[in-house]
C-alpha positions as a Python dict, from the first residue, in 0.01 Angstrom:
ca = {
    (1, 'X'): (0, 0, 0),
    (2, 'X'): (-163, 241, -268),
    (3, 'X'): (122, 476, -160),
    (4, 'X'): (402, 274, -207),
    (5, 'X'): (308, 109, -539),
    (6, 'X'): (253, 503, -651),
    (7, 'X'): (602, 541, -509),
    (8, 'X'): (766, 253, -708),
    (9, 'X'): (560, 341, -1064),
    (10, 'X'): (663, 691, -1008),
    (11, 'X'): (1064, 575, -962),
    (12, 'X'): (1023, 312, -1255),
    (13, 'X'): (936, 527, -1507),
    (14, 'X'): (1142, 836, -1381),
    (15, 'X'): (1447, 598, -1438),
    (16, 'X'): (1414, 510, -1772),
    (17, 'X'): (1297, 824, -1908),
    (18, 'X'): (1564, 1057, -1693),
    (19, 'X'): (1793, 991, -1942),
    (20, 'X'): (1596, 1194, -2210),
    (21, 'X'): (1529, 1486, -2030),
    (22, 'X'): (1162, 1427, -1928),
    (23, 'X'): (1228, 1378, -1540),
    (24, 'X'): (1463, 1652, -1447),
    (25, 'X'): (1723, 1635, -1102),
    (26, 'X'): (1500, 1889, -942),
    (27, 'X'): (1190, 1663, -925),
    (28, 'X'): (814, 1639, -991),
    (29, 'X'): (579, 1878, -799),
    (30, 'X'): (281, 1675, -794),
    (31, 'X'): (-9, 1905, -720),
    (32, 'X'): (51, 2309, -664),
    (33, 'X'): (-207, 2466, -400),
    (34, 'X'): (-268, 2803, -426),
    (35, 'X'): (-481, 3009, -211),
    (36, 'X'): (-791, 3203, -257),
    (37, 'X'): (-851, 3354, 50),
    (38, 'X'): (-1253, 3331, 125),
    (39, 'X'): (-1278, 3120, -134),
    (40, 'X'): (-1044, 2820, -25),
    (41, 'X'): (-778, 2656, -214),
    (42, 'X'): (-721, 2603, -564),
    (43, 'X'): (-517, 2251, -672),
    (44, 'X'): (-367, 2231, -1016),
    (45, 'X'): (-109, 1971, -1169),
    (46, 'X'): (230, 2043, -1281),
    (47, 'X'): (336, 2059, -1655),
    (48, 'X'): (583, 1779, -1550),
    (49, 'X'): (317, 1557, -1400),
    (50, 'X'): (149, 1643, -1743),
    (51, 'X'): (474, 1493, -1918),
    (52, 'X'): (525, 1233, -1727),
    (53, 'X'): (194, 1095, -1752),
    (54, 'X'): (220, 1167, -2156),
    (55, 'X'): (575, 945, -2168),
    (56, 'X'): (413, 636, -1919),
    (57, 'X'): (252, 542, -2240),
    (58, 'X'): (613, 472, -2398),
    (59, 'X'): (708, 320, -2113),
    (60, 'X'): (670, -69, -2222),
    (61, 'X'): (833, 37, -2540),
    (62, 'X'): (1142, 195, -2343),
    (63, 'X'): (1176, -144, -2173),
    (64, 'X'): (1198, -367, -2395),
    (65, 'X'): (1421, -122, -2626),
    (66, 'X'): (1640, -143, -2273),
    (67, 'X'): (1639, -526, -2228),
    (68, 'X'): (1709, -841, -2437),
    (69, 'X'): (1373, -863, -2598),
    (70, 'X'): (1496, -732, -2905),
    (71, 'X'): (1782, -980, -2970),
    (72, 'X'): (1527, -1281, -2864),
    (73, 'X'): (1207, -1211, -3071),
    (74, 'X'): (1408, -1142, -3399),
    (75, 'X'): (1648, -1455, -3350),
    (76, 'X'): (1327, -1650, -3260),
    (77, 'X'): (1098, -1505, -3606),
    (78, 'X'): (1394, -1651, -3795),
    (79, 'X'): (1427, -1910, -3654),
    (80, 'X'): (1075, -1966, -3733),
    (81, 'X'): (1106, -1877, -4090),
    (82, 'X'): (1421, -2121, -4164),
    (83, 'X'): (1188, -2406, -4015),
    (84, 'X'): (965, -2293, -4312),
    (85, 'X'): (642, -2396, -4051),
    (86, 'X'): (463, -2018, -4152),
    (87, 'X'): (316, -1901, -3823),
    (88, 'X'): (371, -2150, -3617),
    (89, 'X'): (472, -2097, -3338),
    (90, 'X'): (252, -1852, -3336),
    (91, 'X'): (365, -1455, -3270),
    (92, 'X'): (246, -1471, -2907),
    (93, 'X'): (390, -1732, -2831),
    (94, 'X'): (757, -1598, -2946),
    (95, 'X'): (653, -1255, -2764),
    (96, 'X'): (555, -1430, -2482),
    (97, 'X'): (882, -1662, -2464),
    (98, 'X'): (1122, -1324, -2565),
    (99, 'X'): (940, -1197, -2252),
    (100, 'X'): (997, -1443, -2026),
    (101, 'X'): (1327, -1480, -2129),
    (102, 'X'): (1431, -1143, -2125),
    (103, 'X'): (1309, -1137, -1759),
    (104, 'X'): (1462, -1466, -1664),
    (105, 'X'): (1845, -1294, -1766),
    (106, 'X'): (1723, -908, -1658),
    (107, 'X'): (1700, -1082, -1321),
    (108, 'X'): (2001, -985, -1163),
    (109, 'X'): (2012, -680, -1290),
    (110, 'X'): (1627, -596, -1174),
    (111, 'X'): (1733, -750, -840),
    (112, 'X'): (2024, -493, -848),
    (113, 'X'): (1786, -212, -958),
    (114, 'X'): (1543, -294, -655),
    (115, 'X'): (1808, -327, -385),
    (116, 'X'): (1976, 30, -476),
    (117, 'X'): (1700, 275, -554),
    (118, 'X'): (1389, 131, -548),
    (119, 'X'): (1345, -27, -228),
    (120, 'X'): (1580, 266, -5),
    (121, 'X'): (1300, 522, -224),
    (122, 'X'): (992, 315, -64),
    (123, 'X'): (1112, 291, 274),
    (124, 'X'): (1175, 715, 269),
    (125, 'X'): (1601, 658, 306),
    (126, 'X'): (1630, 817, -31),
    (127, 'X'): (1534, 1157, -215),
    (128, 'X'): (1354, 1082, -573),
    (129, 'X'): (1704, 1293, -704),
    (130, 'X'): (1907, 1040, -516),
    (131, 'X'): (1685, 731, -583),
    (132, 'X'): (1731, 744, -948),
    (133, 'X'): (2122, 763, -1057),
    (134, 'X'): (2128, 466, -815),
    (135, 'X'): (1828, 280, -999),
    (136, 'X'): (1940, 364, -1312),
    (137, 'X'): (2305, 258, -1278),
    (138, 'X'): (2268, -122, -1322),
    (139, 'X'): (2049, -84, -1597),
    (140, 'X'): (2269, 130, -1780),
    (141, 'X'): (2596, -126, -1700),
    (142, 'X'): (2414, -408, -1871),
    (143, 'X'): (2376, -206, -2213),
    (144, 'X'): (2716, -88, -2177),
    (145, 'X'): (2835, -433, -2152),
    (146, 'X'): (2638, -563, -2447),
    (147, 'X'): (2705, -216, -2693),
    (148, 'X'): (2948, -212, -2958),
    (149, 'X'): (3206, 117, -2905),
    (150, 'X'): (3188, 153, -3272),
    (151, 'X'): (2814, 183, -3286),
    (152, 'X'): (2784, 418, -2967),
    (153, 'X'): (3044, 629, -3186),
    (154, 'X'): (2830, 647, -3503),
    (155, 'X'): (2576, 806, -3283),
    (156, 'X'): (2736, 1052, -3064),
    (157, 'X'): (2851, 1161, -3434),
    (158, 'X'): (2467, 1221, -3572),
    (159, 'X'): (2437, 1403, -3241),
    (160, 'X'): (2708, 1613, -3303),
    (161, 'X'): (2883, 1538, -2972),
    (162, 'X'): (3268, 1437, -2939),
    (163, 'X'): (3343, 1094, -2913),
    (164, 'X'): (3263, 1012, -2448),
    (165, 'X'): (3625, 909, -2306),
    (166, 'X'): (3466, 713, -2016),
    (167, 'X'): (3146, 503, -2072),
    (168, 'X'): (2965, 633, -1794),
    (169, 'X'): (2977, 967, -1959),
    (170, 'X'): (2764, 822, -2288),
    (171, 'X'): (2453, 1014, -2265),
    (172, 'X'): (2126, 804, -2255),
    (173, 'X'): (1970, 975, -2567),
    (174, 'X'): (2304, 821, -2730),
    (175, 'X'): (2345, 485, -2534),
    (176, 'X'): (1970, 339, -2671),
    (177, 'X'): (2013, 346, -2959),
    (178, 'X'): (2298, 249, -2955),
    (179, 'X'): (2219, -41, -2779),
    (180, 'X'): (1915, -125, -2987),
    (181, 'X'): (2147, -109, -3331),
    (182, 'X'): (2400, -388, -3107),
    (183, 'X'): (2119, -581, -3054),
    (184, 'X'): (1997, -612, -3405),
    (185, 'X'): (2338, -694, -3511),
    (186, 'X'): (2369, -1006, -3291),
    (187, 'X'): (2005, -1062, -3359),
    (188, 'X'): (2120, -1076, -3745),
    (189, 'X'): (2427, -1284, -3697),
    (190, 'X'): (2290, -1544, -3532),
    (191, 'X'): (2002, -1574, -3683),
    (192, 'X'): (2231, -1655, -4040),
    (193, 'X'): (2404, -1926, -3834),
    (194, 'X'): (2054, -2119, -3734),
    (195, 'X'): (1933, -2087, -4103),
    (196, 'X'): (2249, -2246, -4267),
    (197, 'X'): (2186, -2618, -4154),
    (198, 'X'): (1788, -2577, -4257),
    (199, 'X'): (1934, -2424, -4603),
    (200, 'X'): (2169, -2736, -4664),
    (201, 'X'): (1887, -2963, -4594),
    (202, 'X'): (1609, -2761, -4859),
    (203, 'X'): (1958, -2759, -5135),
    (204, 'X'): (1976, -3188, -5056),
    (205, 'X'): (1627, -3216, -5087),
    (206, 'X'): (1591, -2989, -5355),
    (207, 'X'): (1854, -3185, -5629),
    (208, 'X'): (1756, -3540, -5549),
    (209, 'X'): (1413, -3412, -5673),
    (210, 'X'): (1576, -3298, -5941),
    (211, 'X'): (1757, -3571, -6018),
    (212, 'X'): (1454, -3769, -5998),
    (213, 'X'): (1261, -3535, -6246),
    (214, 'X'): (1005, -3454, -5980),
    (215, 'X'): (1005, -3079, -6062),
    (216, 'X'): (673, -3016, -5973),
    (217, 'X'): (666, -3156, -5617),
    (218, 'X'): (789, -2874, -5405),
    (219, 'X'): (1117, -2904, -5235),
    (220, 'X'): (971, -2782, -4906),
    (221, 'X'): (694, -3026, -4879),
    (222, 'X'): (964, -3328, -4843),
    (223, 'X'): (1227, -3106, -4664),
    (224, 'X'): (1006, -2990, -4394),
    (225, 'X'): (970, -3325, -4218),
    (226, 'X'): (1372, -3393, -4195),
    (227, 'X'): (1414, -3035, -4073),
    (228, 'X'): (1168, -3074, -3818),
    (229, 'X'): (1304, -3438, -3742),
    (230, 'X'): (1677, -3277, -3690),
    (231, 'X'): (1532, -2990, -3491),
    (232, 'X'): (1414, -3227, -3244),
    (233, 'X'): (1669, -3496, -3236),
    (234, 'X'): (1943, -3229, -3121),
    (235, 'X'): (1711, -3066, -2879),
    (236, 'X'): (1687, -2692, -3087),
    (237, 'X'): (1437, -2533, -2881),
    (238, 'X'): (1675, -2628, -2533),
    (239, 'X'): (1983, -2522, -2754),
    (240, 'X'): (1873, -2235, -2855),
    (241, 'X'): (1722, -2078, -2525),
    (242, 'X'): (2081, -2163, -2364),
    (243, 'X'): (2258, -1998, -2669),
    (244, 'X'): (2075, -1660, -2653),
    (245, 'X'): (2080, -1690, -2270),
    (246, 'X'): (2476, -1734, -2248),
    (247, 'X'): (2506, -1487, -2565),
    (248, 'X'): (2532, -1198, -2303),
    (249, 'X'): (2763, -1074, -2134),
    (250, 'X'): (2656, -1052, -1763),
    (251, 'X'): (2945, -975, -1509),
}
């Protein structure tokens, strides 16, 4: 069992860091022996083992640059900033809901990922060189299929690299970023569409104060119960979660 979960950490993080060059086609020499005749053998680790155990560190980072975490935490903080309720929820309980999320729509695509290179790896009907462009190749057809062709252009530009004909030639060092950039823009957009009801409400609230002459009561004391009220009454929480769910595109 300790062998086969080293197996399956070993293909997870060559697969999302083969893309930048870290985990090379030729493979990972674990341990070189060399001999010293009377004096027995002498073991010493590889400069890639070296690397590799450098880049697991970035490893959590790398996934959940490569999922939908980024598109549900930052849709979710404004969300929580339109309610006007400060920190609550709190930040980890967004995190933990972004997380859960994320892995509730990854879920075919991890399934995928699994069935195609990770489990033929574990049960020894795959090479490590053949295990990972088959582990690697759902992954990279769910960014594809959320990136925006104008964004993946902007940065094969800054790398100086012409423009990829066919998607599957977009270079992971390009495809990321790319990817994160998409994100952020969806993130963005709908996060404006949640805040405009909340920002009608605060505007109604605000001028029959005004009309009333209570300028020194603040608008978001009295606004903050209605928006919360509304929130609830139309179910937000339920229509939200189904929004950012259906808001990618899965084949």
């Amino acid at each position: 069992m300790r062998s086969r979960g080293v197996r399956l950490l070993s293909l997870m993080a060559a697969v999302m860091l083969v893309g930048s060059g870290v985990v090379q086609a030729e493979g990972l020499p674990l341990v070189t022996a060399m001999s010293q005749g009377a004096q027995g053998m002498r073991y010493s680790m590889s400069l890639e083992l070296l690397a590799l155990m450098t880049m697991l560190t970035l490893l959590p980072s790398l996934l959940l640059m490569m999922t939908p975490f980024v598109r549900i935490v930052v849709v979710l903080s404004l969300l929580r900033q339109a309610l006007g309720t400060g920190q609550t929820p709190p930040n980890q309980v967004l995190v933990g809901l972004s997380l859960f999320l994320s892995l509730f729509i990854m879920s075919p695509v991890l399934t995928d990922v699994y069935k195609q290179g990770i489990e033929p790896y574990m049960n020894e009907k795959l090479t490590l060189e053949s295990a990972l462009p088959a582990a690697q190749a759902p992954l990279r057809a769910f960014m594809l299929r959320q990136v925006r062709n104008d964004d993946i252009a902007v940065f094969s530009k800054i790398a100086r690299e012409p423009a990829p004909a066919d998607p599957a030639a977009v270079p992971f060092t390009t495809l990321v970023p790319a990817f994160i950039t998409s994100e952020l823009k969806s993130a963005f957009t709908i996060g404006f569409m949640l805040y405009i009801p909340f920002v009608v409400i605060d505007l109604v609230v605000a001028s029959a104060l005004m009309s009333l002459g209570m300028m020194m009561l603040s608008p978001m004391m009295i606004s903050l119960p209605f928006k919360l009220m509304l929130f609830v009454l139309v179910d937000g929480w339920g229509l939200t979660m189904s929004s950012l769910a259906a808001s990618f595109v899965m084949p």
